[in-house]
Amino acid sequence: MHKTIAFALVVLTGFSAGALAANQMIYQKGRVFSSESVSIKKGDALTFVNDDSIPHNLMSATKGSEFNLGSQAPGTSTDVTFKEAGDIQVICAIHPRMKMMVKVTD
Amino acid sequence: MPGLFPRRSNLFGTVVVAASLGAVGFASIGLGAVVVGETRRIDLGSKAAPGIDSIKTQYKRPATIPFPKENPYTPEKAALGKKLYFDTRLSVSMAQSCASCHSPGFGWGDGLAVGVGHGMAKLGRHSPTIVNAAWGAIFMWDGRLATLEEQALGPIEAAGEMNMPLDKLMGRLGSINEYKPLFAAAFPGEGMNARTLAKAIATYERTVVSERAPFDAWIEGNEKAISEEAKRGFAVFNGKAMCSACHEGWNFTNDGFQDIGLPSKDIGRGEFVPGVVKMQHAFKTPGLREIERRSPYMHDGSLDTLEAVVEHYDQGGVDRPSRSDLMKPLGLSAQEKADLVAFMKTLTSNLSPTAVPVLPR
Ligand SMILES: [Cu+2]
């Protein structure tokens, strides 16, 4: 617990901006993802940007790596960090044509 | 990115989230294998609204019907599929066919608020049209079926609908002599089975395409094809009323799921994605082609007229957590509402009559 707080302070004061800037960006314009498939290293994050004119609801039902961003308003972005290797299918719950694969490697 | 702390990046990510949680307090964060960070506003720059001509290009009719690689079109398959589609012997009672609920006479629906199944019992939802199903991304109001082939078998087997077990059905069709050569011609070497039955029906359904409507002539440049009222309605549809956010493209749907705030207990898509708030009470956005022939409207058939539908959207529906963020009171004027209805009516073609096929005996 103490360790977590210590790290948090370090992150807040020093490195968080750099870490966020390094994320790969995934865009959602025109009801499609900017990439059908991306590869990232375990522990890295993707930044999901809703640059569309309507809300999207990104989620994954891939076992062990489930997540749900809820309704993501246009003009917002959310970081998602993947901590386990594997192929994770990301979809938009609202728009069934929106599908992409995140390949998380060790 | 692998960078400063490749080995620690795992912990690093967790801490970033923990820190931002503490500082900003965003919800829906889990510390499992996937960690969701904060959601923040970003600057998308100033977007000029696209002009009417650029919007019109998004509604151009496609030149060909898409058929899947796994089930390509052949005339033999489509002809067999048509016979099966209209054959009441596909139901256990021998009284209902696919066409009972998806009839060419009612814009390929049934003209009822909700469908009627086995034993004339009312079903829970409105029978959707099959017009332009070839372009569908997902099937049923709740999206529970992925392909038109699966969809073709669903209502046949469903106890509440045609109530016909597939093995029993194949036995019955096998005893009708004239079906055998038709299956053999459509599926060389494959024979009669539930798979070929589904492929044939799906192939026929893909050939059911809405015909050219006044709207199409306008899109292609004939300014006289639709009224000035309808043109204004098209602008409202794509602008103030935001209808095109869901009813997009030439078939006027992106096959998405939205809770549009109808006061119904049916949770729709929510049954299949229980943890996703926005899918509770969400139903698939129907296309709007042939809309004038397809009343009553909505998944529960609760609205009788296009005027009532426009009124519903103008009010915004029941406000609840699952309601689409696109649903809100619109403040449309009486003129704008009338224009919208006039526009929607231009999407209805003079559907040519469909000949009922002579059935095998
Ligand atoms: Cu979406």
Short mmCIF file of C-alpha atoms and ligand atoms in Angstrom, two decimals:
data_model
loop_
_atom_site.label_atom_id
_atom_site.label_comp_id
_atom_site.label_asym_id
_atom_site.label_seq_id
_atom_site.Cartn_x
_atom_site.Cartn_y
_atom_site.Cartn_z
CA MET A 1 0.00 0.00 0.00
CA HIS A 2 2.79 2.40 0.95
CA LYS A 3 4.61 1.40 -2.18
CA THR A 4 1.58 2.21 -4.30
CA ILE A 5 1.30 5.67 -2.85
CA ALA A 6 4.99 6.29 -3.34
CA PHE A 7 4.76 5.23 -6.97
CA ALA A 8 1.67 7.29 -7.48
CA LEU A 9 3.46 10.37 -6.29
CA VAL A 10 6.35 9.69 -8.62
CA VAL A 11 4.00 9.15 -11.50
CA LEU A 12 1.99 12.27 -10.79
CA THR A 13 4.99 14.49 -10.37
CA GLY A 14 7.32 13.08 -12.96
CA PHE A 15 6.42 10.55 -15.56
CA SER A 16 2.71 10.43 -16.21
CA ALA A 17 2.68 12.88 -19.08
CA GLY A 18 5.47 11.00 -20.85
CA ALA A 19 3.80 7.63 -20.32
CA LEU A 20 0.46 8.81 -21.71
CA ALA A 21 2.03 10.49 -24.71
CA ALA A 22 3.71 7.24 -25.70
CA ASN A 23 0.46 5.26 -26.04
CA GLN A 24 -0.68 4.03 -29.41
CA MET A 25 -3.85 5.84 -30.46
CA ILE A 26 -6.96 4.12 -31.81
CA TYR A 27 -9.55 6.38 -33.43
CA GLN A 28 -13.26 5.71 -34.03
CA LYS A 29 -14.32 8.08 -36.78
CA GLY A 30 -17.16 7.18 -39.16
CA ARG A 31 -18.17 4.09 -37.12
CA VAL A 32 -14.88 2.31 -37.86
CA PHE A 33 -11.67 1.78 -35.93
CA SER A 34 -8.57 3.38 -37.38
CA SER A 35 -6.83 -0.04 -37.20
CA GLU A 36 -8.31 -3.51 -37.52
CA SER A 37 -5.47 -5.01 -35.54
CA VAL A 38 -2.68 -3.64 -33.34
CA SER A 39 0.19 -5.23 -31.44
CA ILE A 40 1.33 -3.98 -28.07
CA LYS A 41 3.57 -5.21 -25.29
CA LYS A 42 2.10 -6.59 -22.11
CA GLY A 43 1.57 -3.76 -19.65
CA ASP A 44 1.30 -1.07 -22.28
CA ALA A 45 -1.77 1.01 -22.88
CA LEU A 46 -3.84 1.98 -25.89
CA THR A 47 -5.59 5.33 -26.05
CA PHE A 48 -9.09 4.99 -27.50
CA VAL A 49 -10.14 8.32 -29.00
CA ASN A 50 -13.75 8.97 -29.95
CA ASP A 51 -13.26 11.43 -32.78
CA ASP A 52 -16.69 10.62 -34.22
CA SER A 53 -19.85 12.73 -34.03
CA ILE A 54 -21.76 10.21 -31.88
CA PRO A 55 -21.07 8.15 -28.72
CA HIS A 56 -19.46 4.72 -28.92
CA ASN A 57 -19.33 1.97 -26.29
CA LEU A 58 -16.09 0.01 -26.60
CA MET A 59 -15.81 -3.26 -24.74
CA SER A 60 -14.22 -6.66 -24.80
CA ALA A 61 -15.75 -9.96 -23.81
CA THR A 62 -12.49 -11.87 -24.33
CA LYS A 63 -12.07 -14.10 -21.30
CA GLY A 64 -9.68 -12.76 -18.69
CA SER A 65 -9.40 -9.40 -20.43
CA GLU A 66 -12.96 -8.11 -20.21
CA PHE A 67 -13.52 -4.38 -20.08
CA ASN A 68 -16.28 -1.90 -20.85
CA LEU A 69 -15.72 1.79 -21.44
CA GLY A 70 -19.43 2.62 -21.25
CA SER A 71 -20.84 5.36 -23.41
CA GLN A 72 -17.84 7.37 -24.59
CA ALA A 73 -18.80 10.85 -25.70
CA PRO A 74 -17.45 12.38 -28.90
CA GLY A 75 -14.33 14.41 -28.20
CA THR A 76 -13.07 12.24 -25.33
CA SER A 77 -10.31 9.67 -24.98
CA THR A 78 -9.75 6.77 -22.58
CA ASP A 79 -6.57 4.78 -21.88
CA VAL A 80 -6.75 1.01 -21.53
CA THR A 81 -3.77 -0.91 -20.17
CA PHE A 82 -3.43 -4.59 -21.10
CA LYS A 83 -1.64 -6.70 -18.52
CA GLU A 84 -1.94 -10.19 -19.97
CA ALA A 85 -0.68 -11.58 -23.27
CA GLY A 86 -3.21 -12.82 -25.80
CA ASP A 87 -5.54 -11.80 -28.63
CA ILE A 88 -8.26 -9.54 -27.33
CA GLN A 89 -11.25 -8.74 -29.51
CA VAL A 90 -12.49 -5.20 -28.99
CA ILE A 91 -15.94 -4.27 -30.23
CA CYS A 92 -18.37 -1.41 -29.98
CA ALA A 93 -21.49 -2.65 -28.18
CA ILE A 94 -23.58 -0.13 -30.08
CA HIS A 95 -22.23 -0.66 -33.61
CA PRO A 96 -21.80 -4.31 -34.61
CA ARG A 97 -19.62 -3.46 -37.62
CA MET A 98 -16.92 -2.00 -35.35
CA LYS A 99 -14.44 -4.76 -34.49
CA MET A 100 -10.70 -4.82 -33.89
CA MET A 101 -8.07 -7.14 -32.45
CA VAL A 102 -5.50 -6.17 -29.84
CA LYS A 103 -2.53 -8.56 -29.90
CA VAL A 104 -0.79 -8.33 -26.53
CA THR A 105 2.68 -9.89 -26.56
CA ASP A 106 5.01 -10.81 -23.70
CA MET B 1 5.70 1.54 -25.80
CA PRO B 2 8.72 -0.28 -24.42
CA GLY B 3 10.80 2.50 -23.04
CA LEU B 4 12.13 3.55 -19.72
CA PHE B 5 10.76 0.77 -17.54
CA PRO B 6 9.81 -2.18 -19.72
CA ARG B 7 9.68 -4.57 -16.78
CA ARG B 8 7.83 -2.29 -14.49
CA SER B 9 5.32 -1.05 -17.00
CA ASN B 10 2.78 -3.47 -15.58
CA LEU B 11 2.80 -1.87 -12.19
CA PHE B 12 3.30 1.50 -13.76
CA GLY B 13 -0.03 1.27 -15.58
CA THR B 14 -1.86 0.25 -12.44
CA VAL B 15 -0.42 3.16 -10.55
CA VAL B 16 -1.35 5.68 -13.19
CA VAL B 17 -4.92 4.48 -12.88
CA ALA B 18 -4.86 4.45 -9.10
CA ALA B 19 -3.48 7.95 -9.07
CA SER B 20 -5.96 9.35 -11.52
CA LEU B 21 -8.79 7.60 -9.69
CA GLY B 22 -7.82 9.32 -6.49
CA ALA B 23 -7.37 12.65 -8.14
CA VAL B 24 -10.31 12.72 -10.51
CA GLY B 25 -12.61 9.95 -9.35
CA PHE B 26 -13.74 8.36 -12.58
CA ALA B 27 -15.90 5.28 -12.44
CA SER B 28 -15.77 1.86 -14.11
CA ILE B 29 -12.18 1.05 -13.27
CA GLY B 30 -11.06 -2.52 -12.71
CA LEU B 31 -7.61 -3.68 -11.65
CA GLY B 32 -7.74 -7.01 -13.47
CA ALA B 33 -5.85 -7.96 -16.61
CA VAL B 34 -7.22 -4.87 -18.32
CA VAL B 35 -7.09 -1.51 -16.62
CA VAL B 36 -9.31 1.29 -17.77
CA GLY B 37 -7.92 4.73 -17.17
CA GLU B 38 -9.57 8.07 -16.95
CA THR B 39 -11.70 9.50 -19.72
CA ARG B 40 -10.72 13.01 -20.66
CA ARG B 41 -11.87 15.68 -23.07
CA ILE B 42 -9.76 16.14 -26.14
CA ASP B 43 -9.75 18.79 -28.81
CA LEU B 44 -10.97 17.48 -32.14
CA GLY B 45 -10.50 20.83 -33.82
CA SER B 46 -13.30 22.75 -35.46
CA LYS B 47 -15.39 20.60 -37.75
CA ALA B 48 -17.31 22.31 -40.51
CA ALA B 49 -20.64 20.59 -41.09
CA PRO B 50 -20.56 18.78 -44.46
CA GLY B 51 -22.59 20.39 -47.24
CA ILE B 52 -25.80 18.85 -48.56
CA ASP B 53 -24.10 17.51 -51.72
CA SER B 54 -21.51 15.63 -49.71
CA ILE B 55 -24.24 14.22 -47.46
CA LYS B 56 -26.23 13.09 -50.49
CA THR B 57 -23.34 10.96 -51.77
CA GLN B 58 -23.60 8.86 -48.60
CA TYR B 59 -27.09 7.70 -49.64
CA LYS B 60 -26.35 6.39 -53.13
CA ARG B 61 -27.86 3.00 -53.95
CA PRO B 62 -25.34 0.16 -54.33
CA ALA B 63 -25.09 -1.39 -57.80
CA THR B 64 -24.99 -5.03 -56.69
CA ILE B 65 -26.28 -7.25 -53.91
CA PRO B 66 -23.56 -8.65 -51.61
CA PHE B 67 -23.59 -12.44 -51.19
CA PRO B 68 -21.22 -14.15 -48.73
CA LYS B 69 -18.31 -16.28 -49.98
CA GLU B 70 -19.69 -19.25 -48.04
CA ASN B 71 -23.03 -19.00 -49.81
CA PRO B 72 -22.72 -17.43 -53.25
CA TYR B 73 -25.74 -16.66 -55.41
CA THR B 74 -27.01 -19.12 -58.00
CA PRO B 75 -30.42 -18.87 -59.72
CA GLU B 76 -31.20 -22.48 -58.72
CA LYS B 77 -30.56 -21.73 -55.05
CA ALA B 78 -32.64 -18.55 -55.10
CA ALA B 79 -35.54 -20.29 -56.87
CA LEU B 80 -35.50 -23.16 -54.36
CA GLY B 81 -35.23 -20.67 -51.51
CA LYS B 82 -38.29 -18.84 -52.77
CA LYS B 83 -40.37 -22.02 -52.76
CA LEU B 84 -39.22 -22.83 -49.24
CA TYR B 85 -39.90 -19.26 -48.10
CA PHE B 86 -43.52 -19.50 -49.20
CA ASP B 87 -44.05 -23.14 -48.16
CA THR B 88 -46.35 -23.47 -45.13
CA ARG B 89 -45.16 -27.06 -44.66
CA LEU B 90 -42.08 -25.60 -42.97
CA SER B 91 -44.25 -25.08 -39.86
CA VAL B 92 -45.50 -27.94 -37.69
CA SER B 93 -49.09 -26.82 -38.24
CA MET B 94 -48.54 -26.59 -42.02
CA ALA B 95 -50.26 -23.22 -41.72
CA GLN B 96 -47.37 -20.77 -41.53
CA SER B 97 -44.52 -19.95 -43.85
CA CYS B 98 -41.74 -17.37 -43.63
CA ALA B 99 -44.02 -15.21 -45.77
CA SER B 100 -46.78 -15.28 -43.12
CA CYS B 101 -44.85 -12.78 -41.01
CA HIS B 102 -42.63 -11.31 -43.74
CA SER B 103 -45.10 -10.77 -46.52
CA PRO B 104 -44.46 -8.83 -49.73
CA GLY B 105 -47.93 -7.36 -49.27
CA PHE B 106 -46.83 -5.42 -46.18
CA GLY B 107 -43.36 -4.29 -47.25
CA TRP B 108 -42.10 -7.77 -46.26
CA GLY B 109 -43.51 -7.48 -42.72
CA ASP B 110 -46.98 -8.45 -41.51
CA GLY B 111 -48.76 -5.18 -40.82
CA LEU B 112 -49.38 -6.21 -37.21
CA ALA B 113 -48.13 -4.62 -34.00
CA VAL B 114 -46.50 -7.88 -32.94
CA GLY B 115 -46.09 -11.12 -34.88
CA VAL B 116 -48.38 -14.10 -34.54
CA GLY B 117 -46.74 -17.47 -33.88
CA HIS B 118 -47.75 -21.08 -33.40
CA GLY B 119 -51.42 -21.48 -32.45
CA MET B 120 -52.10 -17.84 -33.34
CA ALA B 121 -50.41 -16.75 -30.10
CA LYS B 122 -49.06 -13.23 -30.09
CA LEU B 123 -45.27 -12.90 -30.09
CA GLY B 124 -43.34 -10.38 -28.04
CA ARG B 125 -42.07 -8.19 -30.84
CA HIS B 126 -42.97 -6.62 -34.16
CA SER B 127 -42.07 -8.73 -37.22
CA PRO B 128 -39.20 -6.89 -38.91
CA THR B 129 -39.08 -6.49 -42.66
CA ILE B 130 -36.63 -8.64 -44.61
CA VAL B 131 -36.11 -5.93 -47.22
CA ASN B 132 -32.37 -5.35 -47.78
CA ALA B 133 -31.40 -8.10 -45.33
CA ALA B 134 -28.48 -8.80 -47.70
CA TRP B 135 -26.76 -5.75 -46.20
CA GLY B 136 -27.49 -6.74 -42.59
CA ALA B 137 -24.58 -6.97 -40.15
CA ILE B 138 -26.42 -8.84 -37.40
CA PHE B 139 -29.93 -10.28 -37.14
CA MET B 140 -33.05 -10.16 -34.94
CA TRP B 141 -34.16 -7.14 -32.91
CA ASP B 142 -31.73 -8.19 -30.18
CA GLY B 143 -28.90 -9.19 -32.53
CA ARG B 144 -28.72 -12.73 -31.24
CA LEU B 145 -28.00 -14.25 -34.66
CA ALA B 146 -24.89 -13.49 -36.68
CA THR B 147 -25.90 -14.50 -40.19
CA LEU B 148 -28.98 -14.64 -42.37
CA GLU B 149 -28.43 -18.40 -42.68
CA GLU B 150 -28.82 -18.78 -38.90
CA GLN B 151 -31.76 -16.41 -38.94
CA ALA B 152 -33.55 -18.51 -41.54
CA LEU B 153 -33.65 -21.50 -39.20
CA GLY B 154 -34.45 -19.59 -35.98
CA PRO B 155 -38.17 -19.00 -36.48
CA ILE B 156 -38.70 -22.47 -38.01
CA GLU B 157 -37.40 -24.17 -34.88
CA ALA B 158 -38.71 -21.72 -32.28
CA ALA B 159 -41.52 -23.37 -30.31
CA GLY B 160 -43.51 -20.16 -30.22
CA GLU B 161 -43.19 -19.53 -33.95
CA MET B 162 -43.23 -22.31 -36.57
CA ASN B 163 -42.47 -24.91 -33.90
CA MET B 164 -40.85 -27.36 -36.31
CA PRO B 165 -37.83 -29.43 -35.20
CA LEU B 166 -35.33 -29.50 -38.06
CA ASP B 167 -34.95 -33.30 -38.24
CA LYS B 168 -38.70 -33.66 -38.47
CA LEU B 169 -38.79 -30.96 -41.14
CA MET B 170 -36.12 -32.63 -43.26
CA GLY B 171 -38.09 -35.88 -43.05
CA ARG B 172 -41.21 -34.13 -44.20
CA LEU B 173 -39.51 -32.30 -47.08
CA GLY B 174 -37.78 -35.56 -48.07
CA SER B 175 -41.18 -37.15 -48.59
CA ILE B 176 -42.16 -34.45 -51.08
CA ASN B 177 -40.76 -35.89 -54.30
CA GLU B 178 -40.43 -32.68 -56.28
CA TYR B 179 -38.10 -31.09 -53.73
CA LYS B 180 -35.29 -33.62 -54.26
CA PRO B 181 -34.24 -32.56 -57.78
CA LEU B 182 -34.45 -28.90 -56.76
CA PHE B 183 -32.01 -29.42 -53.87
CA ALA B 184 -29.77 -31.52 -56.12
CA ALA B 185 -29.62 -28.73 -58.70
CA ALA B 186 -29.02 -26.01 -56.12
CA PHE B 187 -26.50 -27.94 -54.01
CA PRO B 188 -24.70 -30.51 -56.16
CA GLY B 189 -23.32 -33.26 -53.93
CA GLU B 190 -24.70 -31.72 -50.74
CA GLY B 191 -28.26 -32.95 -50.74
CA MET B 192 -31.17 -32.00 -48.50
CA ASN B 193 -30.30 -30.99 -44.98
CA ALA B 194 -30.88 -28.15 -42.56
CA ARG B 195 -27.72 -26.42 -43.81
CA THR B 196 -28.74 -26.37 -47.46
CA LEU B 197 -32.28 -25.42 -46.48
CA ALA B 198 -30.95 -22.38 -44.58
CA LYS B 199 -28.60 -21.43 -47.42
CA ALA B 200 -31.42 -21.55 -49.97
CA ILE B 201 -33.81 -19.44 -47.89
CA ALA B 202 -31.08 -16.91 -47.05
CA THR B 203 -30.14 -16.63 -50.73
CA TYR B 204 -33.72 -15.89 -51.70
CA GLU B 205 -34.05 -13.35 -48.88
CA ARG B 206 -30.94 -11.53 -50.12
CA THR B 207 -32.68 -10.99 -53.46
CA VAL B 208 -35.48 -9.06 -51.72
CA VAL B 209 -34.24 -5.52 -52.25
CA SER B 210 -36.19 -2.29 -51.96
CA GLU B 211 -36.80 -0.88 -55.40
CA ARG B 212 -36.00 2.59 -56.66
CA ALA B 213 -37.95 5.19 -54.73
CA PRO B 214 -38.43 8.91 -55.45
CA PHE B 215 -35.59 9.57 -53.01
CA ASP B 216 -33.13 7.64 -55.22
CA ALA B 217 -34.03 9.72 -58.26
CA TRP B 218 -33.39 12.86 -56.21
CA ILE B 219 -30.04 11.56 -54.94
CA GLU B 220 -29.09 10.92 -58.57
CA GLY B 221 -29.82 14.49 -59.52
CA ASN B 222 -33.50 14.83 -60.44
CA GLU B 223 -34.51 17.86 -58.38
CA LYS B 224 -38.18 17.38 -59.25
CA ALA B 225 -38.31 13.81 -57.91
CA ILE B 226 -39.31 14.87 -54.37
CA SER B 227 -41.12 17.84 -52.87
CA GLU B 228 -39.47 20.89 -51.31
CA GLU B 229 -41.01 19.78 -48.03
CA ALA B 230 -39.21 16.41 -48.30
CA LYS B 231 -35.90 18.13 -49.14
CA ARG B 232 -36.22 20.22 -45.99
CA GLY B 233 -37.05 17.03 -44.12
CA PHE B 234 -33.82 15.45 -45.39
CA ALA B 235 -31.89 18.41 -43.94
CA VAL B 236 -33.65 18.03 -40.57
CA PHE B 237 -33.00 14.26 -40.69
CA ASN B 238 -29.27 14.85 -41.11
CA GLY B 239 -29.13 17.95 -38.95
CA LYS B 240 -31.23 19.08 -36.01
CA ALA B 241 -33.02 15.75 -35.47
CA MET B 242 -29.80 13.67 -35.80
CA CYS B 243 -31.77 10.71 -37.22
CA SER B 244 -28.82 9.91 -39.48
CA ALA B 245 -26.63 9.13 -36.48
CA CYS B 246 -28.28 5.69 -36.53
CA HIS B 247 -30.36 5.59 -39.72
CA GLU B 248 -27.34 6.05 -41.94
CA GLY B 249 -26.42 5.10 -45.49
CA TRP B 250 -28.60 4.05 -48.41
CA ASN B 251 -30.59 1.53 -46.32
CA PHE B 252 -30.92 4.02 -43.47
CA THR B 253 -29.40 1.89 -40.72
CA ASN B 254 -25.97 1.08 -39.33
CA ASP B 255 -27.46 -2.00 -37.61
CA GLY B 256 -26.56 -0.48 -34.25
CA PHE B 257 -28.34 -0.98 -30.91
CA GLN B 258 -29.92 1.87 -28.99
CA ASP B 259 -32.37 2.31 -26.15
CA ILE B 260 -34.65 4.94 -27.64
CA GLY B 261 -36.70 5.27 -24.47
CA LEU B 262 -39.85 3.33 -25.31
CA PRO B 263 -41.74 2.46 -22.11
CA SER B 264 -41.42 -1.31 -22.56
CA LYS B 265 -40.17 -3.93 -20.08
CA ASP B 266 -38.36 -5.86 -22.83
CA ILE B 267 -34.59 -5.45 -22.29
CA GLY B 268 -33.72 -6.48 -25.87
CA ARG B 269 -29.96 -6.66 -26.49
CA GLY B 270 -29.44 -6.42 -22.72
CA GLU B 271 -30.19 -10.11 -22.40
CA PHE B 272 -27.01 -10.93 -24.33
CA VAL B 273 -24.67 -8.32 -22.85
CA PRO B 274 -25.93 -8.09 -19.27
CA GLY B 275 -23.10 -5.93 -17.92
CA VAL B 276 -23.41 -3.20 -20.51
CA VAL B 277 -25.75 -0.47 -19.30
CA LYS B 278 -26.38 1.06 -22.73
CA MET B 279 -27.57 -2.28 -24.12
CA GLN B 280 -30.45 -2.57 -21.65
CA HIS B 281 -33.70 -1.90 -23.56
CA ALA B 282 -31.58 -1.52 -26.72
CA PHE B 283 -32.89 -2.82 -30.05
CA LYS B 284 -31.42 -2.91 -33.52
CA THR B 285 -31.97 0.20 -35.61
CA PRO B 286 -34.27 -0.80 -38.48
CA GLY B 287 -33.70 0.46 -42.01
CA LEU B 288 -36.29 2.91 -43.33
CA ARG B 289 -36.80 1.65 -46.88
CA GLU B 290 -40.47 0.94 -47.76
CA ILE B 291 -41.30 2.52 -44.40
CA GLU B 292 -44.74 3.74 -45.41
CA ARG B 293 -45.89 0.14 -45.97
CA ARG B 294 -44.49 -1.11 -42.68
CA SER B 295 -46.72 0.38 -39.96
CA PRO B 296 -47.17 0.01 -37.06
CA TYR B 297 -43.66 0.94 -35.96
CA MET B 298 -40.98 0.19 -33.34
CA HIS B 299 -39.85 -3.17 -31.90
CA ASP B 300 -43.09 -3.46 -29.96
CA GLY B 301 -45.34 -2.10 -32.68
CA SER B 302 -46.51 0.56 -30.24
CA LEU B 303 -46.62 3.54 -32.62
CA ASP B 304 -49.18 3.55 -35.43
CA THR B 305 -47.98 6.35 -37.66
CA LEU B 306 -44.81 8.07 -38.82
CA GLU B 307 -46.14 11.23 -37.19
CA ALA B 308 -46.27 9.38 -33.85
CA VAL B 309 -42.71 8.14 -34.37
CA VAL B 310 -41.42 11.66 -35.02
CA GLU B 311 -43.32 12.86 -31.95
CA HIS B 312 -41.62 10.16 -29.84
CA TYR B 313 -38.16 11.28 -30.93
CA ASP B 314 -39.07 14.92 -30.42
CA GLN B 315 -40.07 14.16 -26.82
CA GLY B 316 -36.95 12.06 -26.21
CA GLY B 317 -38.57 9.00 -24.61
CA VAL B 318 -38.17 7.62 -21.09
CA ASP B 319 -35.04 9.00 -19.40
CA ARG B 320 -33.16 6.07 -17.82
CA PRO B 321 -29.46 5.11 -17.53
CA SER B 322 -29.63 2.87 -20.59
CA ARG B 323 -31.22 5.48 -22.83
CA SER B 324 -29.02 6.41 -25.76
CA ASP B 325 -27.07 9.61 -25.25
CA LEU B 326 -28.44 10.66 -28.62
CA MET B 327 -32.01 10.68 -27.27
CA LYS B 328 -33.11 14.01 -25.87
CA PRO B 329 -35.95 16.44 -26.47
CA LEU B 330 -35.33 17.93 -29.91
CA GLY B 331 -37.60 20.96 -29.91
CA LEU B 332 -38.76 20.42 -33.48
CA SER B 333 -41.32 22.82 -34.91
CA ALA B 334 -44.59 21.54 -36.40
CA GLN B 335 -43.16 22.37 -39.82
CA GLU B 336 -39.96 20.38 -39.18
CA LYS B 337 -41.99 17.37 -38.02
CA ALA B 338 -44.17 17.47 -41.11
CA ASP B 339 -41.06 17.84 -43.30
CA LEU B 340 -39.47 14.78 -41.70
CA VAL B 341 -42.55 12.67 -42.41
CA ALA B 342 -42.68 13.94 -46.00
CA PHE B 343 -39.04 12.98 -46.43
CA MET B 344 -39.51 9.46 -45.02
CA LYS B 345 -42.37 8.85 -47.42
CA THR B 346 -39.98 9.36 -50.36
CA LEU B 347 -38.20 6.15 -49.29
CA THR B 348 -41.13 3.98 -50.34
CA SER B 349 -40.98 2.49 -53.83
CA ASN B 350 -43.72 1.11 -56.04
CA LEU B 351 -42.73 -2.41 -55.05
CA SER B 352 -43.53 -4.67 -57.99
CA PRO B 353 -45.83 -7.56 -57.15
CA THR B 354 -44.20 -10.80 -56.03
CA ALA B 355 -45.55 -13.94 -57.68
CA VAL B 356 -46.29 -16.72 -55.20
CA PRO B 357 -44.33 -19.77 -56.42
CA VAL B 358 -45.91 -23.08 -57.40
CA LEU B 359 -44.90 -25.45 -54.61
CA PRO B 360 -43.49 -28.96 -54.97
CA ARG B 361 -45.90 -31.86 -54.31
CU CU C 1 -19.87 2.52 -31.89
#
